[in-house]
Each structure stands twice: as C-alpha cells, then as structure tokens.
Amino acid sequence: MKGKGIVVGVTGGIAAYKAAELVRLLVREEAVVRVAMTANAARFVAPLTFEALSGNRVLCDMWGPEAGAMDHISLGQEADLVIVAPATANFIGKMANGIGDDFLSTMLLAATAPVLVCPAMNVKMYGNPVVQKNLEVLKDRGVTVMEPGEGQLACRSEGKGRLPDPPEIVEEAQRLLSPRDLQGMRILVTAGPTVEPLDPVRYITNRSSGKMGYAVARAAWRRGASVVLVSGPTCIAPPRGVDFKPVRTAFEMRDTVFALAPRTHVIVKAAAVADYRPKSTADQKIKKGPRALTLDLEKNPDILAELGKTDTFSGILVGFAAETEELLGNAEAKLKAKNLDMIVANDVSRKDAGFETDTNAVKILFREGRMEETPLLGKDQVADLLLDRIKVLWEDRGERRRGD
Ligand code: CTP
C-alpha cells in the first residue's frame, strides 16, 4: 500500500472508534490517509484522534477552514480508494439516493476512485429491506460492500451488524488496490507443517510457521485467483477469501491435494511435510519405563513427487526446498527428481529467512535451467514475485495447449 492515497470516511455509529484502528493499520502499511468525518461521527470520536493517527487534517465541514475550496471534488478523484467505515444506515441511504449534504457525502458523489463500504448497525436495522435495497443499489453501481460480522452488538443485541475487524478491512482494501491479473487461475497452496501422532498427546512435527504459504495464498486471492489453502496446524488465521482446508498428517494432506488436483491449474507446495511418521500410533498415552525409548519411523508419501508423476494433475507444479547446506545443488536435484516447473530454494539456517520469519530471500530455479535470486524481502513481496513468475508459466502453458 506504499504511497497509495486512501480516504477513510467515518460516519456516526458507535463503531467509529474502530475506524481509528483502521487508520492506524493503513498508515502502518505506508498508505497516505485522509480522513473525512460526518458531524455525527465527530460526536463519537474527536477529529483530533484521526488527525494524530493519519498525520493529516481531518475534513469534517464543507465550509470549515480545513477544507480547500475544491477538496470535496478532488479528494475522491485523486485517491486510489475511498473506504466508508463504519457506514450507518442513514449514510448508506444518502449514498444510494445521491444526496450530498455534507463534506463526505458530497465528496462521494464526485468520487471516481473505487469505493469500499463497510456497514455497521443494529441487526434489525441491517435486516430492514430498505437498507438491503440501498446496499443492492450501491453494489449495482460498482461499490464494494463488506458483509458485517455477526456477534454481540454495541446495542446489546446479537446478530449481524458488527463492523468487520480492521485487519479484514485492510485485506479487502489491499485486494481492491491490487491488479486482478490472476483472474481465472485456480491455485492450490499447501502450507505449514504436518503433525504425525505418536499417541493421543504427542506428535512429531517441524518448525514451519506456514507464513510463506499463507502469503502466497493471500496474494493470489488479492490478484483475483480462486485459491484453496491446504494447511497443517499453524498459529495464523486463514487469509480472507480462500477456501481453507485444514489437515494434520501427511496422508490427510495427500488425500486432500489429490482430490482437488484435477480441477487445479497451479499447485504450490510450500508445506513442510514430515518425511517420516511413527510406525504405529498408540491408542493410549505411552507411559515412561525404566529404559530408553526407541521410535520406529516409516516413510511418508512424497506428495510433490507423486504429483510430478501422476496423470491426475497436468498444471504448473511448484515446490519449495528447505535446505541448510548445498542450497542450489539440493534444490536442482529436487526440481528434476520431482518433475517440477519451478522450485523455490530457501536457506533455512539463516535467521532472517525461512522458518518462522516475516522476511525471506530465495533462489528460484526453473525447469529449463534458469535461476533467479531475490534480495531479502517481506514474505508478502516474495509471494507476489513468485506469483509473477507462476503467471508467466501458466500463460505459457495455456498458449502451448491452445497451439497443440
Ligand atoms: N514434500 C512433499 N512430501 C514430502 C516431503 C516433501 O510434498 N513427504 C514437498 C514439500 O512440500 C516441498 C518439497 O517437497 O515443496 C521439498 O521438501 P523438502 O522438505 O525441502 O525436501 P524433501 O523432498 O523432503 O527432502 P529432504 O528432507 O531430504 O531435504
């Protein structure tokens, strides 16, 4: 979001306090944020709060000294995105019916930037047919409307009407700001570790956090792909918009991946699959005895190698290679042995790359022998770069199919 101009419109509902967090998150993503508030919103939260968080003067009053003569026209035309959060029933009604009686509503009438509306109100108000009709009018006009969340509302009632959590609004904003260049692509990403049980309370696993795979899934969704994320247990929430398939063992991961493979164009295997599993799983907790314990392990299926051989999948196959030594040699051997189109080699002995980090530096090897190295980047940036390369392979494969 670096340098993107975002106008946050805040209207007069109790969820206005959550808009402060939204502005903070957008600023953290390096967006340039201007806040415009209705007079009622300013009763809930002082404009000074938004001024401090955004670093810019807040626009409340058409006629006030903070608004330039043409700000109500230019702001929504120069911005990359306008977000209305929270959007009250009254404000949605004004937007749907072309009413401009204050700074924010007038600005929206002239806005040419994409608009994201995040309704928040009492459950009955949200369910009122007139509110629903107004939302439909907005959607038909190309406005993106986020579904409110369900739960306990500030008015003490239960149901649909909560403002979506600010990180979710940021996700949606990122999607709207991204190119939709992967539209039509069906991509399956595996992520995280697998866990192989020893008994009901113990298992064998590895240090994979799932961050890289989740970043690829998130970026692919933002760019318009239809995404399935098959994930072993991780501590991170599934990204918005992806079809999330939680699994535990390598066998579960294999079954899930193979069931979906025929309908998939691209498979990215970022998961750290356990190569071995305990030969037997005890039904009851294993008790300690007087002697040392030896575990018998047997090999797990190599899901990626099986995908490289099978007729079930004919799309683009991308693997990861987690290495602590001989990075390029080992990665190249895996690329060939598993019949991949591309492999992403990760030096997991580095402190700033690989497992559990937010950054990564990778070497990308292609089937035809090309190699590319990235600098140290955020995992989101690495994900976008990988998807740029995958897109070329996918388009090229499509072209060749058409030419067959
Ligand atoms: N992989 C897999 N199934 C396995 C092991 C690995 O699908 N049983 C996939 C991983 O998801 C990754 C690639 O194969 O995309 C390489 O995984 P990695 O752990 O680096 O290598 P291994 O093939 O397991 O070889 P080694 O552990 O000996 O390095």
Coordinates of C-alpha atoms and ligand atoms in Angstrom, one line a residue:
M1 CA 0.0 0.0 0.0
K2 CA 3.1 2.2 0.0
G3 CA 2.2 5.7 -1.2
K4 CA -1.4 4.8 -2.1
G5 CA -3.9 7.5 -1.4
I6 CA -6.8 6.3 0.8
V7 CA -9.7 8.4 2.0
V8 CA -11.4 7.0 5.1
G9 CA -14.9 8.3 5.5
V10 CA -16.2 7.9 9.1
T11 CA -19.9 8.2 9.8
G12 CA -21.9 8.4 13.0
G13 CA -22.1 5.0 14.6
I14 CA -20.5 3.6 17.7
A15 CA -18.1 1.6 15.6
A16 CA -16.5 4.9 14.7
Y17 CA -13.9 4.1 17.4
K18 CA -12.8 1.1 15.4
A19 CA -12.1 3.4 12.4
A20 CA -9.2 4.8 14.5
E21 CA -7.5 1.3 14.4
L22 CA -8.3 1.0 10.7
V23 CA -6.5 4.3 10.0
R24 CA -3.5 3.2 12.2
L25 CA -3.2 -0.1 10.2
L26 CA -3.4 1.7 6.8
V27 CA -0.7 4.2 7.9
R28 CA 1.4 1.2 9.1
E29 CA 1.1 -0.2 5.5
E30 CA 2.5 3.2 4.3
A31 CA -0.7 4.4 2.7
V32 CA -1.3 8.2 2.6
V33 CA -4.6 8.5 4.6
R34 CA -7.0 11.4 4.6
V35 CA -10.0 11.1 7.0
A36 CA -13.4 12.7 6.3
M37 CA -16.0 12.6 9.1
T38 CA -19.6 13.4 9.3
A39 CA -20.8 15.7 12.1
N40 CA -22.3 12.8 14.0
A41 CA -19.1 10.7 13.7
A42 CA -17.3 13.6 15.4
R43 CA -19.7 13.2 18.4
F44 CA -18.3 9.7 18.9
V45 CA -14.6 10.2 18.3
A46 CA -12.8 13.5 18.2
P47 CA -11.3 14.5 14.9
L48 CA -8.0 15.1 16.7
T49 CA -7.7 11.3 17.1
F50 CA -7.8 10.8 13.4
E51 CA -5.6 13.8 12.8
A52 CA -2.9 12.3 15.1
L53 CA -3.1 8.9 13.5
S54 CA -3.2 9.9 9.9
G55 CA -0.8 12.9 10.2
N56 CA -3.3 14.9 8.1
R57 CA -6.0 17.5 8.8
V58 CA -9.4 15.9 9.1
L59 CA -12.2 17.0 6.9
C60 CA -15.5 17.5 8.7
D61 CA -17.1 20.6 7.4
M62 CA -17.6 21.7 3.8
W63 CA -17.3 25.3 4.9
G64 CA -14.6 24.9 7.6
P65 CA -11.1 26.2 7.2
E66 CA -9.5 22.8 6.9
A67 CA -11.3 22.0 3.6
G68 CA -9.9 23.7 0.5
A69 CA -12.4 25.2 -1.9
M70 CA -12.3 22.1 -4.2
D71 CA -11.4 19.4 -1.8
H72 CA -14.9 17.9 -2.0
I73 CA -14.3 17.3 -5.7
S74 CA -10.6 16.5 -5.8
L75 CA -10.2 14.2 -2.9
G76 CA -12.3 11.3 -4.2
Q77 CA -10.8 11.7 -7.7
E78 CA -7.2 11.8 -6.7
A79 CA -7.5 9.0 -4.2
D80 CA -6.7 5.3 -5.1
L81 CA -9.5 4.1 -2.8
V82 CA -12.3 5.5 -0.6
I83 CA -13.4 3.4 2.4
V84 CA -16.5 4.3 4.3
A85 CA -16.2 2.6 7.8
P86 CA -18.4 2.5 9.6
A87 CA -21.2 3.2 7.2
T88 CA -24.5 3.9 9.0
A89 CA -27.9 3.0 7.6
N90 CA -28.6 6.7 7.1
F91 CA -25.4 7.3 5.2
I92 CA -25.9 4.3 3.0
G93 CA -29.4 5.7 2.2
K94 CA -27.8 9.0 1.3
M95 CA -25.2 7.4 -1.0
A96 CA -27.8 5.2 -2.7
N97 CA -30.0 8.2 -3.4
G98 CA -27.5 10.7 -4.5
I99 CA -27.7 13.0 -1.5
G100 CA -24.8 15.3 -0.8
D101 CA -25.5 17.4 2.2
D102 CA -22.1 17.4 3.9
F103 CA -18.4 17.0 3.0
L104 CA -18.2 13.2 2.9
S105 CA -21.5 12.6 1.0
T106 CA -20.7 15.4 -1.5
M107 CA -17.2 14.0 -2.0
L108 CA -18.6 10.6 -2.7
L109 CA -20.9 12.0 -5.4
A110 CA -17.9 13.3 -7.3
A111 CA -15.6 10.4 -6.5
T112 CA -14.1 8.3 -9.3
A113 CA -11.9 6.1 -7.1
P114 CA -13.1 2.6 -6.2
V115 CA -15.3 2.7 -3.1
L116 CA -15.5 0.2 -0.2
V117 CA -18.5 0.5 2.1
C118 CA -18.4 -1.3 5.5
P119 CA -21.9 -1.2 7.1
A120 CA -22.2 -1.4 10.9
M121 CA -25.5 -1.0 12.7
N122 CA -28.2 -2.7 14.8
V123 CA -29.2 -6.2 13.5
K124 CA -32.8 -5.2 12.8
M125 CA -31.7 -2.0 11.1
Y126 CA -29.3 -4.1 8.9
G127 CA -32.1 -6.5 8.0
N128 CA -34.5 -3.8 7.1
P129 CA -35.5 -4.2 3.5
V130 CA -34.9 -0.6 2.7
V131 CA -31.3 -0.8 3.9
Q132 CA -30.8 -4.0 2.0
K133 CA -32.2 -2.4 -1.1
N134 CA -29.9 0.6 -0.8
L135 CA -26.9 -1.8 -0.4
E136 CA -28.0 -3.6 -3.6
V137 CA -28.2 -0.2 -5.4
L138 CA -24.7 0.6 -4.3
K139 CA -23.4 -2.9 -5.4
D140 CA -25.0 -2.4 -8.8
R141 CA -23.2 0.8 -9.1
G142 CA -19.8 -0.9 -8.6
V143 CA -19.4 -0.1 -4.9
T144 CA -17.8 -3.0 -2.9
V145 CA -19.9 -3.7 0.2
M146 CA -18.3 -5.8 3.0
E147 CA -20.6 -8.1 4.9
P148 CA -20.9 -7.0 8.6
G149 CA -19.7 -9.5 11.2
E150 CA -22.0 -11.4 13.5
G151 CA -21.9 -11.4 17.3
Q152 CA -22.8 -9.2 20.2
L153 CA -23.5 -5.6 19.0
A154 CA -22.9 -2.4 21.0
C155 CA -26.7 -2.0 21.3
R156 CA -26.6 -5.3 23.4
S157 CA -28.4 -7.3 20.7
E158 CA -26.9 -10.3 18.9
G159 CA -26.6 -10.8 15.2
K160 CA -25.3 -9.4 12.0
G161 CA -24.2 -5.8 12.2
R162 CA -20.7 -5.6 13.6
L163 CA -18.1 -3.6 11.7
P164 CA -15.6 -6.2 10.2
D165 CA -12.4 -6.2 12.2
P166 CA -10.0 -3.5 10.9
P167 CA -7.4 -6.1 9.6
E168 CA -10.1 -7.6 7.5
I169 CA -11.0 -4.2 6.0
V170 CA -7.3 -3.7 5.3
E171 CA -7.2 -7.1 3.5
E172 CA -10.2 -6.1 1.4
A173 CA -8.6 -2.7 0.6
Q174 CA -5.4 -4.4 -0.5
R175 CA -7.4 -6.6 -2.8
L176 CA -9.1 -3.6 -4.3
L177 CA -5.8 -1.9 -4.8
S178 CA -4.2 -5.0 -6.5
P179 CA -4.2 -5.8 -10.2
R180 CA -6.7 -8.6 -11.0
D181 CA -4.1 -10.3 -13.2
L182 CA -4.7 -13.9 -11.9
Q183 CA -8.4 -13.9 -12.6
G184 CA -9.4 -17.3 -13.9
M185 CA -6.4 -19.1 -12.2
R186 CA -7.3 -21.9 -9.8
I187 CA -4.4 -22.3 -7.5
L188 CA -3.9 -24.7 -4.6
V189 CA -1.3 -23.9 -2.0
T190 CA -0.1 -26.2 0.8
A191 CA 1.4 -24.6 3.9
G192 CA 2.6 -25.2 7.4
P193 CA 3.9 -28.4 9.0
T194 CA 2.3 -31.8 9.1
V195 CA 2.0 -33.5 12.5
E196 CA 2.4 -37.2 12.9
P197 CA 0.9 -38.7 16.1
L198 CA 2.7 -41.0 18.4
D199 CA -0.1 -41.3 20.9
P200 CA -3.1 -39.2 21.9
V201 CA -0.9 -36.5 23.4
R202 CA 2.3 -36.5 21.5
Y203 CA 3.4 -36.0 17.9
I204 CA 6.3 -35.4 15.6
T205 CA 6.4 -32.2 13.6
N206 CA 8.7 -29.4 12.4
R207 CA 9.3 -25.6 12.8
S208 CA 7.3 -24.5 9.7
S209 CA 5.1 -21.5 10.7
G210 CA 3.1 -21.5 7.4
K211 CA 3.8 -17.8 6.8
M212 CA 5.3 -18.2 3.3
G213 CA 2.4 -20.4 2.1
Y214 CA -0.2 -18.2 3.6
A215 CA 1.4 -15.2 2.0
V216 CA 1.2 -16.9 -1.4
A217 CA -2.5 -17.8 -0.8
R218 CA -3.3 -14.3 0.3
A219 CA -1.5 -12.6 -2.6
A220 CA -3.1 -14.9 -5.1
W221 CA -6.6 -14.1 -3.7
R222 CA -5.9 -10.4 -3.9
R223 CA -4.9 -10.7 -7.5
G224 CA -8.2 -12.5 -8.4
A225 CA -7.2 -16.2 -8.4
S226 CA -9.5 -18.8 -6.9
V227 CA -7.5 -20.2 -4.0
V228 CA -7.6 -23.4 -2.0
L229 CA -5.2 -23.4 1.0
V230 CA -4.5 -26.9 2.4
S231 CA -2.7 -26.3 5.7
G232 CA -1.2 -28.2 8.6
P233 CA -1.7 -26.7 12.0
T234 CA -0.4 -23.1 12.3
C235 CA -0.9 -20.2 14.6
I236 CA -2.1 -17.9 11.9
A237 CA -5.6 -17.2 10.8
P238 CA -6.6 -18.3 7.3
P239 CA -6.5 -15.5 4.9
R240 CA -9.7 -13.9 3.8
G241 CA -11.4 -15.2 0.7
V242 CA -9.5 -18.5 0.4
D243 CA -11.1 -22.0 0.6
F244 CA -9.4 -23.3 3.7
K245 CA -8.8 -27.0 4.2
P246 CA -7.2 -27.8 7.5
V247 CA -5.3 -31.1 7.7
R248 CA -2.9 -32.7 10.2
T249 CA -0.9 -35.6 8.8
A250 CA 0.9 -36.1 5.5
F251 CA -1.6 -38.7 4.5
E252 CA -4.5 -36.3 5.1
M253 CA -2.6 -33.6 3.1
R254 CA -2.1 -36.0 0.2
D255 CA -5.7 -37.1 0.1
T256 CA -7.0 -33.5 0.1
V257 CA -4.5 -32.4 -2.5
F258 CA -5.2 -35.3 -4.8
A259 CA -8.9 -34.9 -4.6
L260 CA -8.6 -31.3 -5.7
A261 CA -5.7 -31.6 -8.2
P262 CA -7.8 -32.4 -11.3
R263 CA -9.6 -29.0 -11.0
T264 CA -6.5 -27.0 -10.3
H265 CA -4.2 -25.1 -12.7
V266 CA -1.3 -24.4 -10.3
I267 CA -0.1 -26.3 -7.2
V268 CA 2.4 -24.6 -4.9
K269 CA 3.7 -26.9 -2.2
A270 CA 5.1 -24.7 0.5
A271 CA 4.2 -27.1 3.2
A272 CA 6.9 -28.8 5.3
V273 CA 5.7 -32.3 5.0
A274 CA 7.1 -34.7 7.6
D275 CA 9.2 -37.2 5.8
Y276 CA 8.6 -39.9 8.4
R277 CA 5.8 -40.9 10.7
P278 CA 5.7 -43.2 13.8
K279 CA 5.2 -46.8 12.6
S280 CA 2.4 -47.2 15.0
T281 CA 0.2 -44.8 16.9
A282 CA -0.6 -45.9 20.5
D283 CA -4.3 -45.7 21.5
Q284 CA -3.4 -44.6 25.0
K285 CA -0.7 -42.3 26.3
I286 CA 2.7 -44.1 26.3
K287 CA 3.9 -44.4 29.8
K288 CA 7.6 -43.9 30.7
G289 CA 9.5 -47.0 31.6
P290 CA 12.9 -47.7 33.1
R291 CA 14.7 -47.9 29.8
A292 CA 15.4 -45.6 26.9
L293 CA 12.7 -45.5 24.2
T294 CA 13.3 -46.1 20.5
L295 CA 10.8 -44.9 18.0
D296 CA 10.3 -46.8 14.8
L297 CA 9.5 -44.5 11.9
E298 CA 8.3 -45.2 8.5
K299 CA 8.4 -43.1 5.3
N300 CA 5.5 -40.8 4.5
P301 CA 4.4 -40.4 0.9
D302 CA 6.3 -37.7 -1.0
I303 CA 3.2 -35.7 -2.2
L304 CA 5.1 -33.4 -4.5
A305 CA 6.9 -36.3 -6.2
E306 CA 3.7 -38.2 -6.7
L307 CA 2.1 -35.1 -8.2
G308 CA 5.0 -34.8 -10.6
K309 CA 4.3 -38.4 -11.9
T310 CA 0.6 -38.6 -11.9
D311 CA -1.8 -38.0 -14.8
T312 CA -4.3 -36.6 -12.4
F313 CA -2.5 -33.2 -12.5
S314 CA -1.2 -31.6 -15.6
G315 CA -0.9 -28.0 -14.4
I316 CA 2.1 -25.9 -13.1
L317 CA 3.9 -27.6 -10.2
V318 CA 5.9 -25.5 -7.8
G319 CA 7.9 -26.9 -4.9
F320 CA 10.0 -25.4 -2.1
A321 CA 13.3 -26.7 -1.0
A322 CA 14.2 -26.1 2.7
E323 CA 18.0 -26.5 3.0
T324 CA 20.7 -25.9 5.5
E325 CA 23.6 -26.7 3.1
E326 CA 24.2 -27.1 -0.6
L327 CA 21.2 -25.0 -1.4
L328 CA 21.4 -24.9 -5.2
G329 CA 22.6 -28.4 -5.7
N330 CA 19.9 -29.9 -3.5
A331 CA 17.2 -27.7 -5.0
E332 CA 18.2 -28.6 -8.5
A333 CA 18.1 -32.3 -7.7
K334 CA 14.6 -31.9 -6.2
L335 CA 13.4 -29.9 -9.2
K336 CA 14.5 -32.8 -11.5
A337 CA 13.5 -35.7 -9.3
K338 CA 10.0 -34.4 -8.6
N339 CA 9.4 -33.2 -12.2
L340 CA 8.7 -29.6 -11.2
D341 CA 8.2 -26.5 -13.3
M342 CA 9.8 -24.3 -10.6
I343 CA 11.4 -24.7 -7.2
V344 CA 11.9 -22.0 -4.6
A345 CA 15.1 -22.7 -2.6
N346 CA 15.2 -21.5 1.0
D347 CA 18.3 -21.4 3.2
V348 CA 16.5 -22.2 6.5
S349 CA 19.7 -21.8 8.5
R350 CA 19.5 -18.0 8.0
K351 CA 18.0 -16.1 10.9
D352 CA 16.2 -13.6 8.6
A353 CA 14.8 -16.2 6.0
G354 CA 12.9 -19.4 6.0
F355 CA 11.1 -20.8 9.0
E356 CA 9.2 -18.5 11.4
T357 CA 10.4 -15.2 10.0
D358 CA 8.5 -12.4 8.3
T359 CA 11.2 -12.0 5.6
N360 CA 12.6 -14.3 3.1
A361 CA 15.4 -14.4 0.5
V362 CA 15.0 -17.2 -2.1
K363 CA 16.6 -18.6 -5.2
I364 CA 14.1 -19.6 -7.9
L365 CA 15.1 -22.4 -10.2
F366 CA 13.1 -23.2 -13.4
R367 CA 12.8 -26.4 -15.3
E368 CA 14.8 -25.2 -18.3
G369 CA 17.8 -24.3 -16.1
R370 CA 17.3 -20.6 -15.4
M371 CA 17.9 -19.3 -11.9
E372 CA 16.9 -16.1 -10.2
E373 CA 17.8 -14.7 -6.8
T374 CA 15.8 -12.3 -4.7
P375 CA 17.1 -9.9 -2.2
L376 CA 15.8 -10.1 1.4
L377 CA 12.1 -9.1 1.1
G378 CA 8.9 -9.3 3.2
K379 CA 7.2 -12.7 2.6
D380 CA 4.3 -10.8 1.0
Q381 CA 6.7 -9.3 -1.5
V382 CA 8.3 -12.7 -2.2
A383 CA 4.8 -14.1 -2.6
D384 CA 3.9 -11.5 -5.3
L385 CA 7.2 -12.1 -7.1
L386 CA 6.7 -15.9 -7.1
L387 CA 3.1 -15.3 -8.5
D388 CA 4.5 -13.1 -11.2
R389 CA 6.8 -15.9 -12.3
I390 CA 4.0 -18.5 -12.0
K391 CA 1.7 -16.4 -14.1
V392 CA 4.1 -16.4 -16.9
L393 CA 4.5 -20.2 -16.7
W394 CA 0.7 -20.6 -16.5
E395 CA 0.0 -18.3 -19.5
D396 CA 2.7 -20.0 -21.5
R397 CA 1.3 -23.5 -20.7
G398 CA -2.2 -22.2 -21.8
E399 CA -0.7 -20.9 -25.1
R400 CA 1.0 -24.2 -25.8
R401 CA -2.2 -26.1 -25.1
R402 CA -4.1 -23.9 -27.5
G403 CA -1.3 -24.4 -30.0
D404 CA -1.3 -28.2 -29.6
Ligands
CTP1 N1 7.3 -32.6 0.0 C1 6.2 -33.4 -0.1 N2 6.0 -34.5 0.6 C2 7.0 -35.0 1.4 C3 8.2 -34.2 1.5 C4 8.3 -33.0 0.8 O1 5.3 -33.0 -0.9 N3 6.8 -36.1 2.0 C5 7.4 -31.4 -0.8 C6 7.5 -30.1 0.1 O2 6.2 -29.6 0.2 C7 8.4 -29.2 -0.7 C8 9.3 -30.2 -1.5 O3 8.7 -31.4 -1.4 O4 7.7 -28.5 -1.7 C9 10.7 -30.3 -0.8 O5 10.6 -30.5 0.6 P1 11.9 -30.6 1.5 O6 11.4 -30.9 2.8 O7 12.8 -29.5 1.2 O8 12.7 -31.9 0.8 P2 12.4 -33.4 0.8 O9 12.0 -33.8 -0.5 O10 11.6 -33.8 2.0 O11 13.9 -33.9 1.0 P3 14.9 -33.7 2.3 O12 14.0 -33.7 3.5 O13 15.8 -34.9 2.2 O14 15.7 -32.4 2.0

